[in-house]
Coordinates of C-alpha atoms in Angstrom, one line a residue:
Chain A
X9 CA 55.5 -12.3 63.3
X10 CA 52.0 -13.1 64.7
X11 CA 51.4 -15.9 62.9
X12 CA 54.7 -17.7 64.1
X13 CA 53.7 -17.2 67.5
X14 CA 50.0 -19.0 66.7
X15 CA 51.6 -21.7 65.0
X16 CA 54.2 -22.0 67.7
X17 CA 51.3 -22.1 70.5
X18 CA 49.9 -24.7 68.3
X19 CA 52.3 -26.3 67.7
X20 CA 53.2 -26.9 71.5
X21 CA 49.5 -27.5 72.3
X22 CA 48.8 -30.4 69.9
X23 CA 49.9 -34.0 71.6
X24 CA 49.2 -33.4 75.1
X25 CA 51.6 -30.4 76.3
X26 CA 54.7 -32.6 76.2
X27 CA 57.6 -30.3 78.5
X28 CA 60.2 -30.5 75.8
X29 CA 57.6 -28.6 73.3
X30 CA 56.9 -26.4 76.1
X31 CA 60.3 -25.8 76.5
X32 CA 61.1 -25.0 73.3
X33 CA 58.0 -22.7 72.9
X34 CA 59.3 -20.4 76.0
X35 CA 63.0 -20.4 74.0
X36 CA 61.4 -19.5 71.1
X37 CA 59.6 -16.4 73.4
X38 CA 62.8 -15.7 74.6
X39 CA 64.5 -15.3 71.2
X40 CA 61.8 -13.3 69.5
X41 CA 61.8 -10.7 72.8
X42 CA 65.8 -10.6 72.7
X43 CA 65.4 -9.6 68.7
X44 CA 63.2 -7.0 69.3
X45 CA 64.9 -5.7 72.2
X46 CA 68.6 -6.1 71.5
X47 CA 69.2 -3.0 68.7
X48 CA 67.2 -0.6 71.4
X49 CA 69.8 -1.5 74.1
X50 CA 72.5 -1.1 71.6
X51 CA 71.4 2.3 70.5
X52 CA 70.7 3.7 73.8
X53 CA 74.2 2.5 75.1
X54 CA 75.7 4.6 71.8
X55 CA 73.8 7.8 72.3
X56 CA 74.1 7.9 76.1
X57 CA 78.0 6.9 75.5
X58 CA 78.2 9.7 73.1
X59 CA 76.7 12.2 75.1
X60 CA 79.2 11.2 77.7
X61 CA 82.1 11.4 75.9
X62 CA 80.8 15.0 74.5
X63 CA 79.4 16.7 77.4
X64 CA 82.2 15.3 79.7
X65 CA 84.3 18.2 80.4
X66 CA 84.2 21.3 82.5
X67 CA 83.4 23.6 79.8
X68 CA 80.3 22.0 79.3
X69 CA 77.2 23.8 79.6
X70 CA 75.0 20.5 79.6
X71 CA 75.4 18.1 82.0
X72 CA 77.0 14.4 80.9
X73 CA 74.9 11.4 81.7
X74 CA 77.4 10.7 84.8
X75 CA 77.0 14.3 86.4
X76 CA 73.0 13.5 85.8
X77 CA 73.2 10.3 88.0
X78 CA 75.6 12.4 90.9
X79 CA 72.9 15.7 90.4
X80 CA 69.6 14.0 90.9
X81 CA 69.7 9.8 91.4
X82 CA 67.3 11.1 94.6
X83 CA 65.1 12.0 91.5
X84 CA 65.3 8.6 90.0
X85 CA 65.6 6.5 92.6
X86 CA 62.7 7.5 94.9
X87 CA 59.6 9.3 92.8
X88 CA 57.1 9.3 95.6
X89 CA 59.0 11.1 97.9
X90 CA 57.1 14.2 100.1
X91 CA 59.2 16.9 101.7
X92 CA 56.2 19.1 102.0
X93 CA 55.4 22.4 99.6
X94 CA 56.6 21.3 96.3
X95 CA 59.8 19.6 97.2
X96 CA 58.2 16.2 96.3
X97 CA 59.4 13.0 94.2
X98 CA 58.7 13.1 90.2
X99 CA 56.5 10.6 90.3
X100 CA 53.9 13.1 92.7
X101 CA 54.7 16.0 90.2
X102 CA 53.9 13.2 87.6
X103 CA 50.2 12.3 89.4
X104 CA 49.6 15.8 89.9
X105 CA 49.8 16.4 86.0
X106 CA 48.1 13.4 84.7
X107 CA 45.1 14.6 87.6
X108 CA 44.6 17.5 85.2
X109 CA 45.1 15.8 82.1
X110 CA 42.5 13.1 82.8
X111 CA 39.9 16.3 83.8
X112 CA 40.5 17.6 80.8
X113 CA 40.9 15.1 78.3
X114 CA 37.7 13.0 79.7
X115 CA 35.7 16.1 79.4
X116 CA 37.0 16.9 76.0
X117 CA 36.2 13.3 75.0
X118 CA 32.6 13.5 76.5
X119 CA 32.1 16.8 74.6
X120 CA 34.2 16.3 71.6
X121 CA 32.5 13.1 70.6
X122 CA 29.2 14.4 71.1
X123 CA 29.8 18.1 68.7
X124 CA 31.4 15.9 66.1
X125 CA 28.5 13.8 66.2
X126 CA 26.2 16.4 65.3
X127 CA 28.4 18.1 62.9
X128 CA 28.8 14.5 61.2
X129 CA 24.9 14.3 60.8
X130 CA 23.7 17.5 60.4
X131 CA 24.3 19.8 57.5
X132 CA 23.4 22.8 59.3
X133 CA 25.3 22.1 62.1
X134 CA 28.3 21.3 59.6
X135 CA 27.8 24.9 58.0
X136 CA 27.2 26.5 61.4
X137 CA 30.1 24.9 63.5
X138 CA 32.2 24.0 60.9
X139 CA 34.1 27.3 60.2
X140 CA 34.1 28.2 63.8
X141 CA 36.2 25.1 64.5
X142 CA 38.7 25.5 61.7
X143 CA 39.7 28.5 62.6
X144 CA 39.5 28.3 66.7
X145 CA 41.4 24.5 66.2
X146 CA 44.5 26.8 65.3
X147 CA 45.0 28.9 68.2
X148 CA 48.0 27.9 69.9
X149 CA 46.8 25.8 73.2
X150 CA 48.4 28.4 75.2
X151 CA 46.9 31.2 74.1
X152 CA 43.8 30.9 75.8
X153 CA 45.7 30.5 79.0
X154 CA 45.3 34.4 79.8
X155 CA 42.1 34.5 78.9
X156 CA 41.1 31.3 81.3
X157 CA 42.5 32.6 84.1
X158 CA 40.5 35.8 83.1
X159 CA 37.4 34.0 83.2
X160 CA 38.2 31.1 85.8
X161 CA 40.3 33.4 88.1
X162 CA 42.2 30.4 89.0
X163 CA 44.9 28.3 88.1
X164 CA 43.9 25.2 88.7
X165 CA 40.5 25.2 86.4
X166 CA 42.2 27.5 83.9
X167 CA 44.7 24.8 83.1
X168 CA 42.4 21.9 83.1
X169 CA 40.6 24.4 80.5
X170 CA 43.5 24.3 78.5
X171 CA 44.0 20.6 78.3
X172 CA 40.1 20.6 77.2
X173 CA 40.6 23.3 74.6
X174 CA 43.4 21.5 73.0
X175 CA 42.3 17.8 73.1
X176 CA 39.0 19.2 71.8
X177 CA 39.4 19.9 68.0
X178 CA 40.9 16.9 67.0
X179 CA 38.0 14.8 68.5
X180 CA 35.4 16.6 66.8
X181 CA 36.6 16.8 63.8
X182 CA 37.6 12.9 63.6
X183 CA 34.5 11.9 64.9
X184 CA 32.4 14.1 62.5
X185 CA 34.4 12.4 59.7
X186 CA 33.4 9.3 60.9
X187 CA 29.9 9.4 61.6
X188 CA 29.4 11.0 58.1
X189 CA 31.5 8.3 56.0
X190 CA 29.5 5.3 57.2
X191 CA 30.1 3.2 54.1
X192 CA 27.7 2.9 51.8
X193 CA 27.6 -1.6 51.9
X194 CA 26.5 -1.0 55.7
X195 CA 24.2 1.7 54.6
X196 CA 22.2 -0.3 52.3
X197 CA 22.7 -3.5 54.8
X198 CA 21.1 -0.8 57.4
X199 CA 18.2 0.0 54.7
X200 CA 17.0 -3.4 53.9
X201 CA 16.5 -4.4 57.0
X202 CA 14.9 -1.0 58.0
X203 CA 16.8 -0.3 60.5
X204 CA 16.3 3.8 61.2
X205 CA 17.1 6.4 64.0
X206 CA 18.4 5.7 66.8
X207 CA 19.4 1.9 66.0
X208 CA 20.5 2.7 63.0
X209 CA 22.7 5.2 64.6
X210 CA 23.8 2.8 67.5
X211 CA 23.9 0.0 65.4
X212 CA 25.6 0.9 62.6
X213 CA 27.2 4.6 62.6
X214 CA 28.8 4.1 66.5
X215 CA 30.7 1.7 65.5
X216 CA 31.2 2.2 62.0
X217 CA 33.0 5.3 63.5
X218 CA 34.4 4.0 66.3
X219 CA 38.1 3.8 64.7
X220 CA 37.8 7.3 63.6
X221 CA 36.8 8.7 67.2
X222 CA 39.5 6.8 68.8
X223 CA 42.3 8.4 66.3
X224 CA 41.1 11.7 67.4
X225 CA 41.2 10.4 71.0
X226 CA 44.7 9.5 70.2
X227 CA 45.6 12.2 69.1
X228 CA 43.9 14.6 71.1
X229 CA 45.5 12.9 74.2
X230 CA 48.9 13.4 72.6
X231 CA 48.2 17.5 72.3
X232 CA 46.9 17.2 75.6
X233 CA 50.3 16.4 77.2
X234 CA 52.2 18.6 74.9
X235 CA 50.0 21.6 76.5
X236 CA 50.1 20.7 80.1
X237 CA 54.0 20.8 80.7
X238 CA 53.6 24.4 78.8
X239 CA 50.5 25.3 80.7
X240 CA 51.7 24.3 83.9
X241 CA 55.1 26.5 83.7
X242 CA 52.3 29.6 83.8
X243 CA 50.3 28.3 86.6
X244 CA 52.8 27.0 88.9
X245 CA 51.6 24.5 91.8
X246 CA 52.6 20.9 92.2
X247 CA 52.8 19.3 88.6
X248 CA 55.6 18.4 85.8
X249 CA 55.4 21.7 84.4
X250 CA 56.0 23.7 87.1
X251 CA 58.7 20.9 88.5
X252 CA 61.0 22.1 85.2
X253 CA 60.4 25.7 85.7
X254 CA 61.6 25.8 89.4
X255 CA 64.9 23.5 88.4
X256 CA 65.1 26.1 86.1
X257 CA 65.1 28.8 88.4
X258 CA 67.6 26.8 90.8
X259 CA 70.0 25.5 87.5
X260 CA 69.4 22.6 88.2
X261 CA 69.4 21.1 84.8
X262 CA 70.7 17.4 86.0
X263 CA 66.8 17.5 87.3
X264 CA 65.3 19.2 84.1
X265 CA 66.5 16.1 81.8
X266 CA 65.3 13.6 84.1
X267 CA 61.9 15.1 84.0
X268 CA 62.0 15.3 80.7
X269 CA 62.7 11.8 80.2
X270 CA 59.9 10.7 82.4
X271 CA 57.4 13.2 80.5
X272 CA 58.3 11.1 77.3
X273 CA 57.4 8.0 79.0
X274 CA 54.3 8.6 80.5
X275 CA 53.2 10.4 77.6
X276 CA 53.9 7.4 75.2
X277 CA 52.2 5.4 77.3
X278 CA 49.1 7.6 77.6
X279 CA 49.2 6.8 73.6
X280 CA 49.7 3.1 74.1
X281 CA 46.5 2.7 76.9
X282 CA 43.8 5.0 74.5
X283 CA 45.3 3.1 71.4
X284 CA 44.9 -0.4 73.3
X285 CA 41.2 0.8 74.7
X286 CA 40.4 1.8 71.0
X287 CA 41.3 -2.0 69.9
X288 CA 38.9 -3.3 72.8
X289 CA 36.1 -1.6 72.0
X290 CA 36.4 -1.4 68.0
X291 CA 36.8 -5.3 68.7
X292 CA 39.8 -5.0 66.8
X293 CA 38.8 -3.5 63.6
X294 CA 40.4 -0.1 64.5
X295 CA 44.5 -0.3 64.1
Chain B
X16 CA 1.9 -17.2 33.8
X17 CA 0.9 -15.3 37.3
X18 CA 3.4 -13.2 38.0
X19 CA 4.7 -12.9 41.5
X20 CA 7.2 -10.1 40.9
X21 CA 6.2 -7.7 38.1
X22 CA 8.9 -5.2 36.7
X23 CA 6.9 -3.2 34.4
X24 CA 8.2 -0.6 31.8
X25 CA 11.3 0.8 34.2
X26 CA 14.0 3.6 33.1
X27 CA 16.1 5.6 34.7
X28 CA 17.5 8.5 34.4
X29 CA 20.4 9.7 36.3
X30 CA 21.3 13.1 35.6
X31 CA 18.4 15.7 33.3
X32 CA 19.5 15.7 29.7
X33 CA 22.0 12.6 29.8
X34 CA 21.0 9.2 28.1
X35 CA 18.7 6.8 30.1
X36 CA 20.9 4.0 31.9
X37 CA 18.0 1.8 31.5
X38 CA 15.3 1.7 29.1
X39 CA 12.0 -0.3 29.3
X40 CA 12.4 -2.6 30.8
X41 CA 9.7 -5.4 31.6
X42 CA 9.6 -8.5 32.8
X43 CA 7.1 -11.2 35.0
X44 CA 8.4 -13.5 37.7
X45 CA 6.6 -16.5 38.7
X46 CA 6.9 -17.4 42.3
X47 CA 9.9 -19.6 42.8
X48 CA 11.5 -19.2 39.8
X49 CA 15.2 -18.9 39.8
X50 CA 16.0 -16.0 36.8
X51 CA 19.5 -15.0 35.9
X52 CA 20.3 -11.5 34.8
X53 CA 23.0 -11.7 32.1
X54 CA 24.6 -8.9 30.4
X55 CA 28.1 -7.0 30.0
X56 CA 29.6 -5.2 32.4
X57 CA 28.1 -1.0 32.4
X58 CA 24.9 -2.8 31.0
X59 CA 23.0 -1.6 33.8
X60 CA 21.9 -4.9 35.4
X61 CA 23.3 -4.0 39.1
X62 CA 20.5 -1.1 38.6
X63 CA 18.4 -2.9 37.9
X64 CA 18.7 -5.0 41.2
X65 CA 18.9 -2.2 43.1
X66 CA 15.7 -0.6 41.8
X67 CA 13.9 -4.2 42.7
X68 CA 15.6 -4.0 45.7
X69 CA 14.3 -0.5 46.4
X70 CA 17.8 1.1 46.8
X71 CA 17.3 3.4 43.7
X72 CA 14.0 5.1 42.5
X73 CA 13.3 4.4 39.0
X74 CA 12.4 7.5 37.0
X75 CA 9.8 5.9 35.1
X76 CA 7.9 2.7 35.5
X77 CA 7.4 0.6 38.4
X78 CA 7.8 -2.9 40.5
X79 CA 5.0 -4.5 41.8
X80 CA 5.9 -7.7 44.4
X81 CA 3.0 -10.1 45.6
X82 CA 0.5 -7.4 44.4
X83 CA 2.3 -4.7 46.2
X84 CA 4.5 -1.9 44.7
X85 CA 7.6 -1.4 45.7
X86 CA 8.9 2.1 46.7
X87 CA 11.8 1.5 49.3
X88 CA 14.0 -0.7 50.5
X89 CA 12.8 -4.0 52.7
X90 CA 13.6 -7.5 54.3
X91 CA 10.7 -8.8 51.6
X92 CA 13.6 -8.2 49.4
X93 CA 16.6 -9.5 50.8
X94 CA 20.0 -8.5 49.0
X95 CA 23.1 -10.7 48.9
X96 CA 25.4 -7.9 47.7
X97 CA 28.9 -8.2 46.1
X98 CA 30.8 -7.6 48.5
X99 CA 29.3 -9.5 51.0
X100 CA 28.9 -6.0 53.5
X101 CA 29.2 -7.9 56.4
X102 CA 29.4 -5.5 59.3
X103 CA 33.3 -6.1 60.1
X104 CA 32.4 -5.6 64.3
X105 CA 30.0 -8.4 65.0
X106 CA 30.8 -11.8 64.6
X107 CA 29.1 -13.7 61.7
X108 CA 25.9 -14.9 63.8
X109 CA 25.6 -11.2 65.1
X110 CA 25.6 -9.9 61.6
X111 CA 22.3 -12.6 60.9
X112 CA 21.1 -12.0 64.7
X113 CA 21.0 -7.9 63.8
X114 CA 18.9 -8.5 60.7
X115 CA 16.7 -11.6 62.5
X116 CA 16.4 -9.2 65.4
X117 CA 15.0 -6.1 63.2
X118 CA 12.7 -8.8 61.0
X119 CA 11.1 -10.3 63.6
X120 CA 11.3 -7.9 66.6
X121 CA 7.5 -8.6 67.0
X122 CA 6.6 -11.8 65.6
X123 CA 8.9 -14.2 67.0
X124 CA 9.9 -14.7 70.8
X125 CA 13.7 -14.2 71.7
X126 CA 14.6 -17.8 71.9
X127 CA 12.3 -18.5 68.7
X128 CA 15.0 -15.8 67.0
X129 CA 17.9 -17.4 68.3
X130 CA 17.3 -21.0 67.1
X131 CA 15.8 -19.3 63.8
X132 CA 19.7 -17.8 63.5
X133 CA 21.5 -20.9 64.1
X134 CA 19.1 -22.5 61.4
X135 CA 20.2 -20.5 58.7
X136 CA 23.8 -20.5 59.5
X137 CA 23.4 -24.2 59.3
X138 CA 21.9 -24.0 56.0
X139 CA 24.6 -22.5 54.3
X140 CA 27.0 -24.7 56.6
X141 CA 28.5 -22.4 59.0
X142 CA 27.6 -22.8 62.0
X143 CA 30.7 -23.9 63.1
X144 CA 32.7 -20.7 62.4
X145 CA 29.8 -18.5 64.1
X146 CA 31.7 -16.7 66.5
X147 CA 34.2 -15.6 63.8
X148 CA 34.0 -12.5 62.7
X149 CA 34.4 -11.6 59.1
X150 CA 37.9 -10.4 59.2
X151 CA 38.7 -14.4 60.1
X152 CA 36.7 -16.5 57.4
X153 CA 37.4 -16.6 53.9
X154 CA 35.7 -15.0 51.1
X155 CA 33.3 -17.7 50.0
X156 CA 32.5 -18.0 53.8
X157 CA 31.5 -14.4 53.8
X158 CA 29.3 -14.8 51.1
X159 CA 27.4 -17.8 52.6
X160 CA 27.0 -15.7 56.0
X161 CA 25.3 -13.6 53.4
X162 CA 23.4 -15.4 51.9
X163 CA 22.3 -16.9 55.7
X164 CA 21.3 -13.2 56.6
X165 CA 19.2 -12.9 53.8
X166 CA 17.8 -16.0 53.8
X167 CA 16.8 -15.2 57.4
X168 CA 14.7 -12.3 56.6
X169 CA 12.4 -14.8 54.9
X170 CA 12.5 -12.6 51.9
X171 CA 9.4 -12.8 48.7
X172 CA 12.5 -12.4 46.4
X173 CA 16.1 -13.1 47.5
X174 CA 18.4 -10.7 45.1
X175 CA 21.9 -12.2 44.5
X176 CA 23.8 -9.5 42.9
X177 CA 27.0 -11.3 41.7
X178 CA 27.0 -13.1 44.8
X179 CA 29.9 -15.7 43.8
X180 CA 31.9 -13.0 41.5
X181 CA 34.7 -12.4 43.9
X182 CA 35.4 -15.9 44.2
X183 CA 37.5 -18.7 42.9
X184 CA 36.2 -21.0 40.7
X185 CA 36.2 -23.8 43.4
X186 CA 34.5 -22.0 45.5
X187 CA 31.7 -20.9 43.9
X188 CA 31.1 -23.8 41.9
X189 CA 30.8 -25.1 45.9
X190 CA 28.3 -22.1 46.6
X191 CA 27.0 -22.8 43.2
X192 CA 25.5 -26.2 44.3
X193 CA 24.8 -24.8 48.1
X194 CA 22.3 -21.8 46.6
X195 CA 20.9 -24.4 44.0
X196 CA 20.1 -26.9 47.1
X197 CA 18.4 -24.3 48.7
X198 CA 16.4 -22.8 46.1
X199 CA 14.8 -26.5 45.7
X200 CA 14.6 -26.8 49.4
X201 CA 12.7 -23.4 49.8
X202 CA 11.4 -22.8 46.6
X203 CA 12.4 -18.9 47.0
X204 CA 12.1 -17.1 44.2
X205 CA 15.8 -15.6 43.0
X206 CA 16.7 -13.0 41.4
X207 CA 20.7 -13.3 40.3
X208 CA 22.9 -10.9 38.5
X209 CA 25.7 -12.4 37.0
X210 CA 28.2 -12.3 34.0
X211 CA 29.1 -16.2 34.2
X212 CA 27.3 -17.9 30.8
X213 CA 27.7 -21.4 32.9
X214 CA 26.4 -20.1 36.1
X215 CA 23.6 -18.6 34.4
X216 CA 22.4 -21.9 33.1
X217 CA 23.5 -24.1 35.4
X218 CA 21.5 -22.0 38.1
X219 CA 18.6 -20.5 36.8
X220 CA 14.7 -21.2 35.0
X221 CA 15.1 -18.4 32.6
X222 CA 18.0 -16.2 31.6
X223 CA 17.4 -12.3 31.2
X224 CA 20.3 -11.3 28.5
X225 CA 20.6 -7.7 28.4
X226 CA 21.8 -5.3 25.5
X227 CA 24.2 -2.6 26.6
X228 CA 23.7 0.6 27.2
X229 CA 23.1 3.5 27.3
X230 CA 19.2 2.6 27.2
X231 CA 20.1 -0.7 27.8
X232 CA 17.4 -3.5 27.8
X233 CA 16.1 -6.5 27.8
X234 CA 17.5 -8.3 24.3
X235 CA 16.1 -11.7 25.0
X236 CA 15.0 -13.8 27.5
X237 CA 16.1 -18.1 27.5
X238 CA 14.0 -20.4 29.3
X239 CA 16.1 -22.9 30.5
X240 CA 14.1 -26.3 29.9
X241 CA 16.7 -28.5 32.2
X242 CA 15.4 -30.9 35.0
X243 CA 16.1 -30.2 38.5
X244 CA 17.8 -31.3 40.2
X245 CA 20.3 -30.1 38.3
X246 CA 24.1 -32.3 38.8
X247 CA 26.9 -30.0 36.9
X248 CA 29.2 -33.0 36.1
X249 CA 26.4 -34.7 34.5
X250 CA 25.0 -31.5 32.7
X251 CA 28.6 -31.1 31.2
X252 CA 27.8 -33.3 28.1
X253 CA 24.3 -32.6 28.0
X254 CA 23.1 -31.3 24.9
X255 CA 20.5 -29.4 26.0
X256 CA 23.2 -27.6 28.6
X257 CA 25.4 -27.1 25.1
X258 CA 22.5 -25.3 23.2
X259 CA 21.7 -23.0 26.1
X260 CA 25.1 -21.9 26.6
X261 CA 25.5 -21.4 23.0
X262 CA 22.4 -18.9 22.7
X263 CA 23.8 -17.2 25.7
X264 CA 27.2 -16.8 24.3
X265 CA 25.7 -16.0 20.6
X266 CA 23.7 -13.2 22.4
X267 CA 26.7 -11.4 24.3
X268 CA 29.6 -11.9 22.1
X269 CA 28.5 -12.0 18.3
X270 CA 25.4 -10.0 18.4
X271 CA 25.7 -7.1 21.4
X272 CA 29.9 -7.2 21.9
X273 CA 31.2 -5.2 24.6
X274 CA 31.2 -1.9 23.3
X275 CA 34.3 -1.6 25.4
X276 CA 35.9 -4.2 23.8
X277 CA 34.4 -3.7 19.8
X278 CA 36.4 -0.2 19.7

């Protein structure tokens, strides 16, 4: 499909931008975004029709799309509201959430990289760290939520601790992986031209490494907003989390599937902006 | 003869108690001769590159270069691998800039490194696509930034190990001619691995032919007595070309056969 659209561009560059080519370049954008876009539209219009028809009838104990809209269209229609306390718009429960996520994730980023990078190139750091890792990397994220507010004796650092803790083990151990399968070509590239310490580690193992540290990043940004709805529940305050538990609490459920619909969308595009700032720095060589 | 690059009596060993790969092996390089390194695949002439090149220890014997022996790798010994090993996140000048950069960190100015760049990427004709990176060019275009990056290191020996081997035939016979007009332009001394009988003669002084293995050696050497420069259409009829190529293929096909292939 990409190489369409260069020859297209091409195409309608060559004898001095004449309008009809132009024209017929911004069809041919039109088409290809109506292709792609078309099937969605037709599936979400079944599955929300369905879901109608289903849920629309007083026995119900889910709400039908229809009852969702009546229920909470204040939810949907203004996000940034503030009524004070935590009677605010999604979109502030929304901020509130991402607030902790970015605390966490950055610092599990910073620190991540940096552990996997010494496991990657030390062998006593591998057999040191290594075990400890595989086994810590499987405690459930939530888990060490009692024992963070233990330590932290607060909410609000015990769940940015939880975001860390989770977002954590992915990033070392892709970045370890990475640092120590530098290919062997750019090794011996590295050797005849003596390039040692810390250019060769700059020069060559950063970025030869680079795609494998943003997949952890990817994925350790992906655990990272699995855990914070969860963690947030427990620690209450302004945030996503806590937003579902109260309409919980009030049966509110209208309001719980909005939410939930909005926590899938930030979240995939939270994948999107760390999978788009991996193909900016890798200069494209990371997918 | 004075020999520039001396390969004296190597073997290697690989793993205790296992046959050698390579046995003996000895041979004198004038300065700015162009030798070919022929032999079937597994016969242990990518080893021997390497151990010229520094990237493997030989267990016994030695390399002396310009009276100096060899015991790791350097830019005096500039490889043009296989597989081109272009670094896939710089762009093709980058990748020569990185090695010009590390060659001549103190003995040339920054501007006197970045002409020196552009030179060699206009020697091997690329100068145009210099802000590609690798990803974008073709495979006969990686190989030339290659050969560019080596060439920039202003290597004793350049080491070609099956530089054009990936390529179609159209293609190298076009990188053929580019390496040729360079080697008589520089008069660097060329050290090429190959398992092409016609590249072999068409490129090189003297052809190394090597047995197979294991304890693989030299089985004889060819000295190629054409005049340079050499034209390949012209050479196609030649009898002298004829002969040559016949020795060659006498050597790898009747008298040391593929052991691969003989079973």
């Amino acid at each position: 499909m990409g190489t369409t659209v260069r020859q297209t561009i091409a195409a309608g560059e060559t004898p001095g931008f004449s309008p009809s080519a132009v024209l017929s370049w911004v069809g041919h954008r039109c088409w290809q975004m109506a292709r792609d876009a078309v099937p969605l539209v037709i599936m979400l219009v079944l599955i929300i029709g369905l879901w109608q028809i289903v849920a629309d009838r007083p026995t119900s104990a889910l709400p039908a799309p229809s009852k969702i809209w009546t229920d909470s269209h204040d939810l949907i229609l203004h996000p940034f509201y503030d009524h004070g306390g935590l009677d605010k718009g999604l979109g502030l429960h929304l901020f509130a959430s991402l607030k902790r996520v970015a605390l966490g994730f950055a610092l599990s980023a910073i620190v991540g990289v940096a552990l996997g990078m010494l496991v990657g190139t030390s062998t006593i750091a591998t057999r040191g760290l290594d075990p400890i890792f595989q086994v810590l990397r499987t405690v459930p994220p939530l888990a060490w939520l009692p024992l963070a507010l233990a330590g932290f004796r607060e909410a609000q650092p015990s769940a940015i601790f939880v975001i860390f803790i989770t977002a954590i083990w992915p990033v070392i151990i892709n970045t370890a992986v990475g640092v120590r399968n530098v290919p062997q070509d750019y090794r011996n590239v590295a050797r005849v031209i003596r390039l040692r310490g810390l250019g060769y580690f700059t020069k060559i193992v950063l970025p030869s490494a680079a795609p494998y540290i943003f997949t952890g990043l990817r994925i350790g940004i992906g655990l990272s907003w699995l855990a914070i709805v969860a963690a947030e529940m427990l620690v209450g305050g302004v945030g996503i989390g806590f937003f579902i538990w109260g309409a919980w609490n009030s049966s509110n459920i209208s309001d719980i599937i909005v939410a939930l619909f909005y926590i899938g969308l930030v979240g995939f595009v939270l994948d999107r902006l760390v999978a788009l700032c991996g193909r900016i720095v890798t200069r494209g060589t990371s997918a | 003869m004075s020999s520039f690059l001396e390969i004296s009596d190597v073997g290697i060993t690989f793993k205790k108690g296992t046959p050698a790969v390579l046995h003996k092996v000895d041979l004198h390089v004038a300065r700015g001769e162009y030798i070919a390194i022929i032999g079937h695949s597994g016969c242990g002439k990518s080893t021997l590159l390497n151990i010229v090149a520094g990237l493997t220890e030989a267990s016994i014997g030695g390399v002396v270069l310009d009276g100096r022996e060899i015991n790791s790798p350097g830019p005096d010994r500039a490889v043009v691998f296989q597989n081109h090993s272009l670094l896939p996140w710089l762009t093709c000048r980058e990748n020569v800039r990185l090695a010009v950069d590390q060659v001549f960190r103190n003995k040339k100015s920054h501007a006197e490194r970045d002409t020196w760049v552009d030179e060699n990427l206009d020697l091997v004709r690329m100068l145009p696509h210099a802000d590609k990176r690798p990803g974008e060019i073709s495979g006969g275009m990686k190989q030339r930034i290659g050969i560019a990056r080596a060439l920039a290191m202003q290597p004793k020996v350049l080491l070609l190990d099956e530089p054009f081997g990936a390529l179609d035939a159209l293609t190298r016979a076009h990188l053929q001619d580019q390496v040729m007009e360079i080697h008589h332009r520089l008069g660097t001394t060329i050290l090429m691995i190959t398992h092409d009988v016609d590249e072999a003669v068409l490129l090189s002084d003297r052809i190394v032919m090597m047995t197979n293995g294991p304890a693989a050696t030299i089985g004889e050497i060819l000295t190629v007595g054409l005049p340079r420069p050499r034209d390949r259409l012209a050479l196609a009829d030649d009898a002298r070309f004829i002969t040559a190529r016949a020795k060659v293929m006498a050597f790898l096909y009747a008298r040391h056969r593929n052991p691969a292939q003989a079973a």
